[in-house]
Amino acid sequence: QVQLVESGGGLVQPGGSLRLSCAASGSIFRIYVMGWYRQAPGKERELVARVTSGGTTNYLDSVKGRFTISRDNAKNTVYLQMNSLKPEDTAVYYCNAVIQSRSSSGPTNNYWGQGTQVTVSS
């Protein structure tokens, strides 16, 4: 089985910073895309940022220039550095990864972490 475990959420004042981490573990053969989504109360889940195995990144327009996604392939871990946080960034943040498990002929599935709360408030 494959698991994604997130850490790093919390309460921060506007203008502050947080760093989220997400580590994938289990029977992993290859990790393709890793990313972060968020869901605020009453809103749909949205893609915040993602990074491919080759390092190509994509960002939600509203976080460009403030958030940076990175990954450590040796550790099967993806990070989200969030700077200049705003109250509208408040949401539950979910890690997501497309992972091929076991071997080159193993299945490829979409996995989610359990979510971590980020609250930006004074």
Short mmCIF file of N, CA, C and O in Angstrom, two decimals:
data_model
loop_
_atom_site.label_atom_id
_atom_site.label_comp_id
_atom_site.label_asym_id
_atom_site.label_seq_id
_atom_site.Cartn_x
_atom_site.Cartn_y
_atom_site.Cartn_z
N GLN A 1 0.83 -1.19 0.00
CA GLN A 1 0.00 0.00 0.00
C GLN A 1 0.87 1.24 0.00
O GLN A 1 2.00 1.23 0.46
N VAL A 2 0.32 2.31 -0.52
CA VAL A 2 1.01 3.60 -0.57
C VAL A 2 0.29 4.58 0.34
O VAL A 2 -0.94 4.61 0.38
N GLN A 3 1.05 5.36 1.08
CA GLN A 3 0.48 6.37 1.95
C GLN A 3 1.17 7.71 1.73
O GLN A 3 2.36 7.76 1.43
N LEU A 4 0.39 8.78 1.89
CA LEU A 4 0.92 10.13 1.88
C LEU A 4 0.67 10.72 3.27
O LEU A 4 -0.47 10.74 3.73
N VAL A 5 1.72 11.20 3.90
CA VAL A 5 1.61 11.77 5.24
C VAL A 5 2.07 13.22 5.20
O VAL A 5 3.23 13.50 4.83
N GLU A 6 1.17 14.12 5.59
CA GLU A 6 1.44 15.55 5.54
C GLU A 6 1.82 16.08 6.92
O GLU A 6 1.42 15.52 7.95
N SER A 7 2.51 17.19 6.91
CA SER A 7 2.82 17.90 8.15
C SER A 7 3.09 19.36 7.83
O SER A 7 3.34 19.71 6.67
N GLY A 8 3.01 20.20 8.88
CA GLY A 8 3.41 21.58 8.72
C GLY A 8 2.31 22.61 8.75
O GLY A 8 2.59 23.81 8.67
N GLY A 9 1.07 22.22 8.84
CA GLY A 9 0.00 23.21 8.90
C GLY A 9 -0.03 23.90 10.25
O GLY A 9 0.74 23.59 11.15
N GLY A 10 -0.94 24.87 10.37
CA GLY A 10 -1.08 25.57 11.64
C GLY A 10 -1.70 26.93 11.48
O GLY A 10 -2.25 27.26 10.43
N LEU A 11 -1.59 27.72 12.54
CA LEU A 11 -2.13 29.08 12.58
C LEU A 11 -1.00 30.08 12.40
O LEU A 11 0.04 29.98 13.07
N VAL A 12 -1.20 31.02 11.50
CA VAL A 12 -0.17 32.02 11.23
C VAL A 12 -0.85 33.37 10.98
O VAL A 12 -1.98 33.42 10.50
N GLN A 13 -0.16 34.44 11.31
CA GLN A 13 -0.70 35.78 11.07
C GLN A 13 -0.54 36.16 9.60
O GLN A 13 0.34 35.64 8.91
N PRO A 14 -1.40 37.06 9.13
CA PRO A 14 -1.23 37.55 7.75
C PRO A 14 0.18 38.08 7.52
O PRO A 14 0.74 38.76 8.39
N GLY A 15 0.74 37.72 6.37
CA GLY A 15 2.11 38.10 6.05
C GLY A 15 3.13 37.08 6.49
O GLY A 15 4.31 37.18 6.13
N GLY A 16 2.70 36.09 7.26
CA GLY A 16 3.62 35.08 7.76
C GLY A 16 3.88 33.98 6.76
O GLY A 16 3.42 34.02 5.61
N SER A 17 4.64 32.98 7.22
CA SER A 17 5.05 31.87 6.35
C SER A 17 4.79 30.54 7.03
O SER A 17 4.82 30.44 8.26
N LEU A 18 4.58 29.53 6.20
CA LEU A 18 4.49 28.15 6.64
C LEU A 18 5.09 27.26 5.57
O LEU A 18 5.09 27.62 4.39
N ARG A 19 5.58 26.11 5.99
CA ARG A 19 6.10 25.13 5.04
C ARG A 19 5.40 23.81 5.27
O ARG A 19 5.46 23.25 6.37
N LEU A 20 4.73 23.32 4.25
CA LEU A 20 4.08 22.03 4.30
C LEU A 20 4.99 20.96 3.71
O LEU A 20 5.72 21.22 2.75
N SER A 21 4.92 19.78 4.29
CA SER A 21 5.68 18.64 3.77
C SER A 21 4.73 17.46 3.57
O SER A 21 3.74 17.32 4.30
N CYS A 22 5.04 16.63 2.61
CA CYS A 22 4.25 15.43 2.35
C CYS A 22 5.19 14.33 1.90
O CYS A 22 5.87 14.46 0.87
N ALA A 23 5.22 13.25 2.68
CA ALA A 23 6.10 12.13 2.38
C ALA A 23 5.28 10.94 1.92
O ALA A 23 4.31 10.55 2.58
N ALA A 24 5.69 10.38 0.80
CA ALA A 24 5.04 9.16 0.29
C ALA A 24 5.84 7.95 0.76
O ALA A 24 7.07 7.95 0.74
N SER A 25 5.11 6.92 1.16
CA SER A 25 5.77 5.70 1.62
C SER A 25 4.98 4.49 1.15
O SER A 25 3.82 4.59 0.77
N GLY A 26 5.66 3.32 1.24
CA GLY A 26 5.00 2.09 0.81
C GLY A 26 5.70 1.49 -0.38
O GLY A 26 6.85 1.77 -0.67
N SER A 27 4.95 0.69 -1.11
CA SER A 27 5.51 -0.02 -2.25
C SER A 27 5.47 0.87 -3.49
O SER A 27 4.59 0.76 -4.34
N ILE A 28 6.46 1.75 -3.58
CA ILE A 28 6.50 2.75 -4.64
C ILE A 28 7.53 2.37 -5.69
O ILE A 28 8.69 2.14 -5.36
N PHE A 29 7.10 2.34 -6.95
CA PHE A 29 8.04 2.13 -8.04
C PHE A 29 8.43 3.45 -8.66
O PHE A 29 9.60 3.72 -8.88
N ARG A 30 7.43 4.29 -8.92
CA ARG A 30 7.70 5.58 -9.56
C ARG A 30 6.64 6.59 -9.14
O ARG A 30 5.47 6.27 -9.07
N ILE A 31 7.08 7.83 -8.88
CA ILE A 31 6.15 8.91 -8.59
C ILE A 31 6.16 9.89 -9.76
O ILE A 31 7.22 10.39 -10.14
N TYR A 32 5.03 10.11 -10.32
CA TYR A 32 4.91 11.04 -11.45
C TYR A 32 4.68 12.44 -10.90
O TYR A 32 5.60 13.07 -10.42
N VAL A 33 3.48 12.92 -10.92
CA VAL A 33 3.18 14.28 -10.46
C VAL A 33 2.94 14.27 -8.95
O VAL A 33 2.30 13.35 -8.42
N MET A 34 3.45 15.28 -8.26
CA MET A 34 3.12 15.53 -6.85
C MET A 34 2.59 16.95 -6.76
O MET A 34 3.09 17.85 -7.45
N GLY A 35 1.59 17.12 -5.91
CA GLY A 35 1.02 18.46 -5.83
C GLY A 35 0.27 18.70 -4.54
O GLY A 35 0.15 17.84 -3.68
N TRP A 36 -0.21 19.94 -4.43
CA TRP A 36 -1.01 20.38 -3.29
C TRP A 36 -2.32 20.98 -3.78
O TRP A 36 -2.33 21.80 -4.71
N TYR A 37 -3.40 20.56 -3.15
CA TYR A 37 -4.72 21.13 -3.37
C TYR A 37 -5.18 21.75 -2.05
O TYR A 37 -4.63 21.45 -0.99
N ARG A 38 -6.19 22.58 -2.13
CA ARG A 38 -6.79 23.12 -0.90
C ARG A 38 -8.30 23.23 -1.07
O ARG A 38 -8.82 23.36 -2.18
N GLN A 39 -8.95 23.19 0.09
CA GLN A 39 -10.41 23.33 0.10
C GLN A 39 -10.82 24.18 1.29
O GLN A 39 -10.55 23.81 2.44
N ALA A 40 -11.40 25.31 0.98
CA ALA A 40 -11.92 26.20 2.01
C ALA A 40 -13.38 25.85 2.27
O ALA A 40 -14.06 25.28 1.41
N PRO A 41 -13.92 26.21 3.44
CA PRO A 41 -15.32 25.90 3.76
C PRO A 41 -16.27 26.46 2.71
O PRO A 41 -16.18 27.62 2.32
N GLY A 42 -17.15 25.61 2.22
CA GLY A 42 -18.13 26.04 1.24
C GLY A 42 -17.62 26.18 -0.17
O GLY A 42 -18.36 26.62 -1.05
N LYS A 43 -16.37 25.82 -0.39
CA LYS A 43 -15.77 25.96 -1.73
C LYS A 43 -15.30 24.61 -2.24
O LYS A 43 -15.10 23.68 -1.48
N GLU A 44 -15.10 24.54 -3.54
CA GLU A 44 -14.58 23.32 -4.14
C GLU A 44 -13.07 23.21 -3.92
O GLU A 44 -12.38 24.21 -3.75
N ARG A 45 -12.60 21.99 -3.97
CA ARG A 45 -11.16 21.77 -3.86
C ARG A 45 -10.48 22.31 -5.13
O ARG A 45 -10.97 22.11 -6.24
N GLU A 46 -9.35 23.00 -4.94
CA GLU A 46 -8.65 23.58 -6.08
C GLU A 46 -7.17 23.24 -6.03
O GLU A 46 -6.59 23.08 -4.95
N LEU A 47 -6.58 23.15 -7.21
CA LEU A 47 -5.16 22.89 -7.32
C LEU A 47 -4.38 24.15 -6.94
O LEU A 47 -4.62 25.22 -7.49
N VAL A 48 -3.45 24.00 -6.03
CA VAL A 48 -2.60 25.12 -5.61
C VAL A 48 -1.29 25.12 -6.39
O VAL A 48 -0.88 26.14 -6.95
N ALA A 49 -0.65 23.96 -6.42
CA ALA A 49 0.62 23.85 -7.14
C ALA A 49 0.92 22.38 -7.37
O ALA A 49 0.49 21.52 -6.60
N ARG A 50 1.67 22.11 -8.43
CA ARG A 50 2.08 20.74 -8.69
C ARG A 50 3.44 20.76 -9.38
O ARG A 50 3.84 21.75 -9.99
N VAL A 51 4.15 19.64 -9.24
CA VAL A 51 5.48 19.51 -9.84
C VAL A 51 5.61 18.11 -10.44
O VAL A 51 5.25 17.12 -9.80
N THR A 52 6.08 18.05 -11.66
CA THR A 52 6.27 16.77 -12.32
C THR A 52 7.59 16.13 -11.90
O THR A 52 8.42 16.76 -11.23
N SER A 53 7.79 14.90 -12.29
CA SER A 53 9.03 14.21 -11.97
C SER A 53 10.22 14.90 -12.63
O SER A 53 11.35 14.80 -12.14
N GLY A 54 9.97 15.63 -13.70
CA GLY A 54 11.05 16.35 -14.37
C GLY A 54 11.27 17.75 -13.85
O GLY A 54 12.19 18.44 -14.30
N GLY A 55 10.43 18.16 -12.89
CA GLY A 55 10.64 19.46 -12.27
C GLY A 55 9.78 20.59 -12.81
O GLY A 55 9.89 21.74 -12.36
N THR A 56 8.89 20.30 -13.75
CA THR A 56 7.99 21.34 -14.26
C THR A 56 6.94 21.66 -13.21
O THR A 56 6.35 20.77 -12.63
N THR A 57 6.73 22.96 -12.99
CA THR A 57 5.78 23.38 -11.96
C THR A 57 4.63 24.17 -12.56
O THR A 57 4.76 24.82 -13.60
N ASN A 58 3.49 24.09 -11.86
CA ASN A 58 2.30 24.88 -12.20
C ASN A 58 1.73 25.44 -10.91
O ASN A 58 1.77 24.75 -9.88
N TYR A 59 1.21 26.67 -10.97
CA TYR A 59 0.67 27.32 -9.78
C TYR A 59 -0.69 27.93 -10.06
O TYR A 59 -0.98 28.41 -11.17
N LEU A 60 -1.52 27.94 -9.03
CA LEU A 60 -2.74 28.73 -9.04
C LEU A 60 -2.34 30.20 -9.17
O LEU A 60 -1.38 30.64 -8.51
N ASP A 61 -3.06 30.96 -9.99
CA ASP A 61 -2.66 32.35 -10.22
C ASP A 61 -2.53 33.16 -8.93
O ASP A 61 -1.61 33.96 -8.77
N SER A 62 -3.43 32.94 -8.00
CA SER A 62 -3.46 33.75 -6.79
C SER A 62 -2.29 33.47 -5.84
O SER A 62 -2.08 34.24 -4.89
N VAL A 63 -1.52 32.41 -6.08
CA VAL A 63 -0.39 32.11 -5.19
C VAL A 63 0.96 32.32 -5.87
O VAL A 63 2.01 32.20 -5.23
N LYS A 64 0.92 32.63 -7.16
CA LYS A 64 2.18 32.84 -7.88
C LYS A 64 2.98 33.97 -7.24
O LYS A 64 2.44 35.03 -6.91
N GLY A 65 4.28 33.72 -7.06
CA GLY A 65 5.15 34.70 -6.44
C GLY A 65 5.17 34.63 -4.91
O GLY A 65 6.02 35.25 -4.28
N ARG A 66 4.24 33.88 -4.32
CA ARG A 66 4.19 33.74 -2.86
C ARG A 66 4.48 32.31 -2.42
O ARG A 66 5.10 32.10 -1.37
N PHE A 67 4.03 31.34 -3.19
CA PHE A 67 4.22 29.92 -2.84
C PHE A 67 5.25 29.29 -3.78
O PHE A 67 5.33 29.64 -4.96
N THR A 68 6.00 28.35 -3.23
CA THR A 68 6.98 27.61 -4.03
C THR A 68 6.84 26.12 -3.73
O THR A 68 6.93 25.72 -2.55
N ILE A 69 6.66 25.34 -4.76
CA ILE A 69 6.60 23.88 -4.60
C ILE A 69 7.94 23.29 -5.01
O ILE A 69 8.59 23.76 -5.95
N SER A 70 8.35 22.26 -4.26
CA SER A 70 9.59 21.57 -4.60
C SER A 70 9.44 20.11 -4.18
O SER A 70 8.55 19.77 -3.41
N ARG A 71 10.31 19.28 -4.70
CA ARG A 71 10.26 17.86 -4.32
C ARG A 71 11.66 17.30 -4.20
O ARG A 71 12.59 17.74 -4.89
N ASP A 72 11.77 16.33 -3.29
CA ASP A 72 13.02 15.61 -3.09
C ASP A 72 12.74 14.18 -3.51
O ASP A 72 12.11 13.41 -2.78
N ASN A 73 13.17 13.83 -4.70
CA ASN A 73 12.85 12.51 -5.24
C ASN A 73 13.50 11.38 -4.43
O ASN A 73 12.94 10.29 -4.33
N ALA A 74 14.64 11.65 -3.84
CA ALA A 74 15.31 10.62 -3.04
C ALA A 74 14.50 10.28 -1.79
O ALA A 74 14.58 9.17 -1.27
N LYS A 75 13.74 11.27 -1.30
CA LYS A 75 12.95 11.08 -0.09
C LYS A 75 11.46 10.90 -0.39
O LYS A 75 10.65 10.80 0.54
N ASN A 76 11.09 10.90 -1.67
CA ASN A 76 9.67 10.78 -2.06
C ASN A 76 8.82 11.82 -1.33
O ASN A 76 7.73 11.52 -0.85
N THR A 77 9.33 13.02 -1.27
CA THR A 77 8.69 14.08 -0.48
C THR A 77 8.50 15.33 -1.33
O THR A 77 9.37 15.68 -2.14
N VAL A 78 7.34 15.96 -1.12
CA VAL A 78 7.04 17.23 -1.77
C VAL A 78 6.81 18.28 -0.70
O VAL A 78 6.29 17.97 0.39
N TYR A 79 7.24 19.50 -0.99
CA TYR A 79 7.13 20.61 -0.04
C TYR A 79 6.34 21.75 -0.68
O TYR A 79 6.34 21.92 -1.90
N LEU A 80 5.72 22.54 0.18
CA LEU A 80 5.08 23.76 -0.27
C LEU A 80 5.49 24.87 0.69
O LEU A 80 5.06 24.89 1.84
N GLN A 81 6.35 25.75 0.21
CA GLN A 81 6.73 26.92 1.00
C GLN A 81 5.75 28.03 0.72
O GLN A 81 5.61 28.46 -0.43
N MET A 82 5.08 28.49 1.76
CA MET A 82 4.05 29.51 1.60
C MET A 82 4.49 30.78 2.33
O MET A 82 4.66 30.76 3.55
N ASN A 83 4.70 31.84 1.58
CA ASN A 83 5.10 33.13 2.13
C ASN A 83 4.01 34.16 1.90
O ASN A 83 3.12 33.97 1.07
N SER A 84 4.11 35.26 2.62
CA SER A 84 3.14 36.36 2.48
C SER A 84 1.71 35.85 2.51
O SER A 84 0.87 36.20 1.68
N LEU A 85 1.43 35.03 3.49
CA LEU A 85 0.12 34.40 3.58
C LEU A 85 -0.98 35.42 3.84
O LEU A 85 -0.77 36.42 4.54
N LYS A 86 -2.14 35.12 3.24
CA LYS A 86 -3.31 36.00 3.35
C LYS A 86 -4.47 35.22 3.98
O LYS A 86 -4.50 33.99 3.89
N PRO A 87 -5.42 35.93 4.57
CA PRO A 87 -6.58 35.22 5.15
C PRO A 87 -7.29 34.32 4.14
O PRO A 87 -7.78 33.25 4.51
N GLU A 88 -7.29 34.72 2.88
CA GLU A 88 -7.96 33.91 1.87
C GLU A 88 -7.21 32.62 1.53
O GLU A 88 -7.71 31.79 0.77
N ASP A 89 -6.02 32.45 2.08
CA ASP A 89 -5.30 31.18 1.92
C ASP A 89 -5.76 30.14 2.94
O ASP A 89 -5.32 28.98 2.88
N THR A 90 -6.59 30.55 3.87
CA THR A 90 -7.10 29.63 4.88
C THR A 90 -7.88 28.50 4.24
O THR A 90 -8.82 28.74 3.47
N ALA A 91 -7.49 27.27 4.55
CA ALA A 91 -8.12 26.10 3.95
C ALA A 91 -7.48 24.84 4.53
O ALA A 91 -6.46 24.92 5.22
N VAL A 92 -8.08 23.71 4.21
CA VAL A 92 -7.41 22.44 4.44
C VAL A 92 -6.60 22.13 3.18
O VAL A 92 -7.13 22.16 2.06
N TYR A 93 -5.32 21.87 3.38
CA TYR A 93 -4.42 21.60 2.27
C TYR A 93 -4.18 20.08 2.17
O TYR A 93 -3.86 19.43 3.17
N TYR A 94 -4.34 19.57 0.96
CA TYR A 94 -4.21 18.13 0.70
C TYR A 94 -3.04 17.88 -0.24
O TYR A 94 -2.92 18.52 -1.28
N CYS A 95 -2.25 16.92 0.12
CA CYS A 95 -1.18 16.44 -0.75
C CYS A 95 -1.78 15.43 -1.74
O CYS A 95 -2.67 14.65 -1.39
N ASN A 96 -1.26 15.46 -2.96
CA ASN A 96 -1.73 14.54 -3.99
C ASN A 96 -0.54 14.02 -4.78
O ASN A 96 0.41 14.77 -5.03
N ALA A 97 -0.59 12.76 -5.16
CA ALA A 97 0.49 12.20 -5.97
C ALA A 97 -0.04 11.10 -6.87
O ALA A 97 -0.93 10.34 -6.48
N VAL A 98 0.53 11.05 -8.06
CA VAL A 98 0.23 9.97 -9.00
C VAL A 98 1.41 9.01 -8.93
O VAL A 98 2.55 9.39 -9.25
N ILE A 99 1.13 7.80 -8.46
CA ILE A 99 2.20 6.86 -8.12
C ILE A 99 1.98 5.51 -8.77
O ILE A 99 0.87 4.95 -8.71
N GLN A 100 3.04 5.01 -9.37
CA GLN A 100 3.02 3.64 -9.87
C GLN A 100 3.63 2.76 -8.77
O GLN A 100 4.75 3.03 -8.30
N SER A 101 2.91 1.74 -8.38
CA SER A 101 3.38 0.93 -7.26
C SER A 101 3.97 -0.40 -7.72
O SER A 101 3.70 -0.88 -8.82
N ARG A 102 4.81 -0.91 -6.88
CA ARG A 102 5.42 -2.24 -6.95
C ARG A 102 6.48 -2.40 -8.03
O ARG A 102 7.63 -2.74 -7.75
N SER A 103 6.11 -2.25 -9.32
CA SER A 103 7.08 -2.51 -10.40
C SER A 103 6.68 -1.75 -11.66
O SER A 103 5.67 -1.05 -11.68
N SER A 104 7.48 -1.94 -12.70
CA SER A 104 7.19 -1.25 -13.97
C SER A 104 5.88 -1.71 -14.59
O SER A 104 5.33 -1.05 -15.46
N SER A 105 5.37 -2.83 -14.13
CA SER A 105 4.08 -3.32 -14.63
C SER A 105 2.98 -3.15 -13.59
O SER A 105 1.86 -3.61 -13.78
N GLY A 106 3.32 -2.48 -12.50
CA GLY A 106 2.35 -2.27 -11.44
C GLY A 106 1.33 -1.20 -11.79
O GLY A 106 1.51 -0.45 -12.76
N PRO A 107 0.30 -1.10 -10.99
CA PRO A 107 -0.76 -0.12 -11.27
C PRO A 107 -0.34 1.31 -10.92
O PRO A 107 0.47 1.52 -10.00
N THR A 108 -0.91 2.25 -11.64
CA THR A 108 -0.71 3.66 -11.36
C THR A 108 -2.01 4.23 -10.82
O THR A 108 -3.07 4.08 -11.45
N ASN A 109 -1.94 4.85 -9.66
CA ASN A 109 -3.14 5.39 -9.02
C ASN A 109 -2.90 6.80 -8.51
O ASN A 109 -1.76 7.24 -8.37
N ASN A 110 -3.99 7.45 -8.21
CA ASN A 110 -3.98 8.80 -7.66
C ASN A 110 -4.18 8.69 -6.14
O ASN A 110 -5.15 8.08 -5.69
N TYR A 111 -3.27 9.26 -5.37
CA TYR A 111 -3.33 9.15 -3.92
C TYR A 111 -3.49 10.53 -3.28
O TYR A 111 -2.99 11.54 -3.79
N TRP A 112 -4.16 10.52 -2.11
CA TRP A 112 -4.39 11.75 -1.34
C TRP A 112 -3.89 11.59 0.08
O TRP A 112 -4.00 10.52 0.67
N GLY A 113 -3.38 12.68 0.63
CA GLY A 113 -3.08 12.72 2.04
C GLY A 113 -4.33 13.01 2.83
O GLY A 113 -5.41 13.23 2.28
N GLN A 114 -4.17 13.05 4.17
CA GLN A 114 -5.33 13.21 5.05
C GLN A 114 -5.75 14.66 5.18
O GLN A 114 -6.84 14.95 5.66
N GLY A 115 -4.90 15.57 4.76
CA GLY A 115 -5.21 17.00 4.86
C GLY A 115 -4.60 17.63 6.10
O GLY A 115 -4.52 17.00 7.15
N THR A 116 -4.18 18.87 5.95
CA THR A 116 -3.65 19.63 7.07
C THR A 116 -4.23 21.04 7.04
O THR A 116 -4.30 21.67 5.97
N GLN A 117 -4.67 21.51 8.19
CA GLN A 117 -5.34 22.81 8.26
C GLN A 117 -4.33 23.95 8.27
O GLN A 117 -3.37 23.92 9.04
N VAL A 118 -4.56 24.92 7.41
CA VAL A 118 -3.79 26.17 7.42
C VAL A 118 -4.77 27.30 7.69
O VAL A 118 -5.75 27.47 6.95
N THR A 119 -4.53 28.04 8.75
CA THR A 119 -5.39 29.17 9.12
C THR A 119 -4.55 30.43 9.18
O THR A 119 -3.54 30.47 9.89
N VAL A 120 -4.96 31.43 8.42
CA VAL A 120 -4.25 32.71 8.39
C VAL A 120 -5.18 33.75 9.03
O VAL A 120 -6.20 34.12 8.46
N SER A 121 -4.79 34.20 10.20
CA SER A 121 -5.67 35.11 10.94
C SER A 121 -4.85 35.88 11.96
O SER A 121 -3.87 35.37 12.50
N SER A 122 -5.29 37.11 12.22
CA SER A 122 -4.64 37.91 13.26
C SER A 122 -5.37 37.75 14.59
O SER A 122 -4.97 38.33 15.60
#
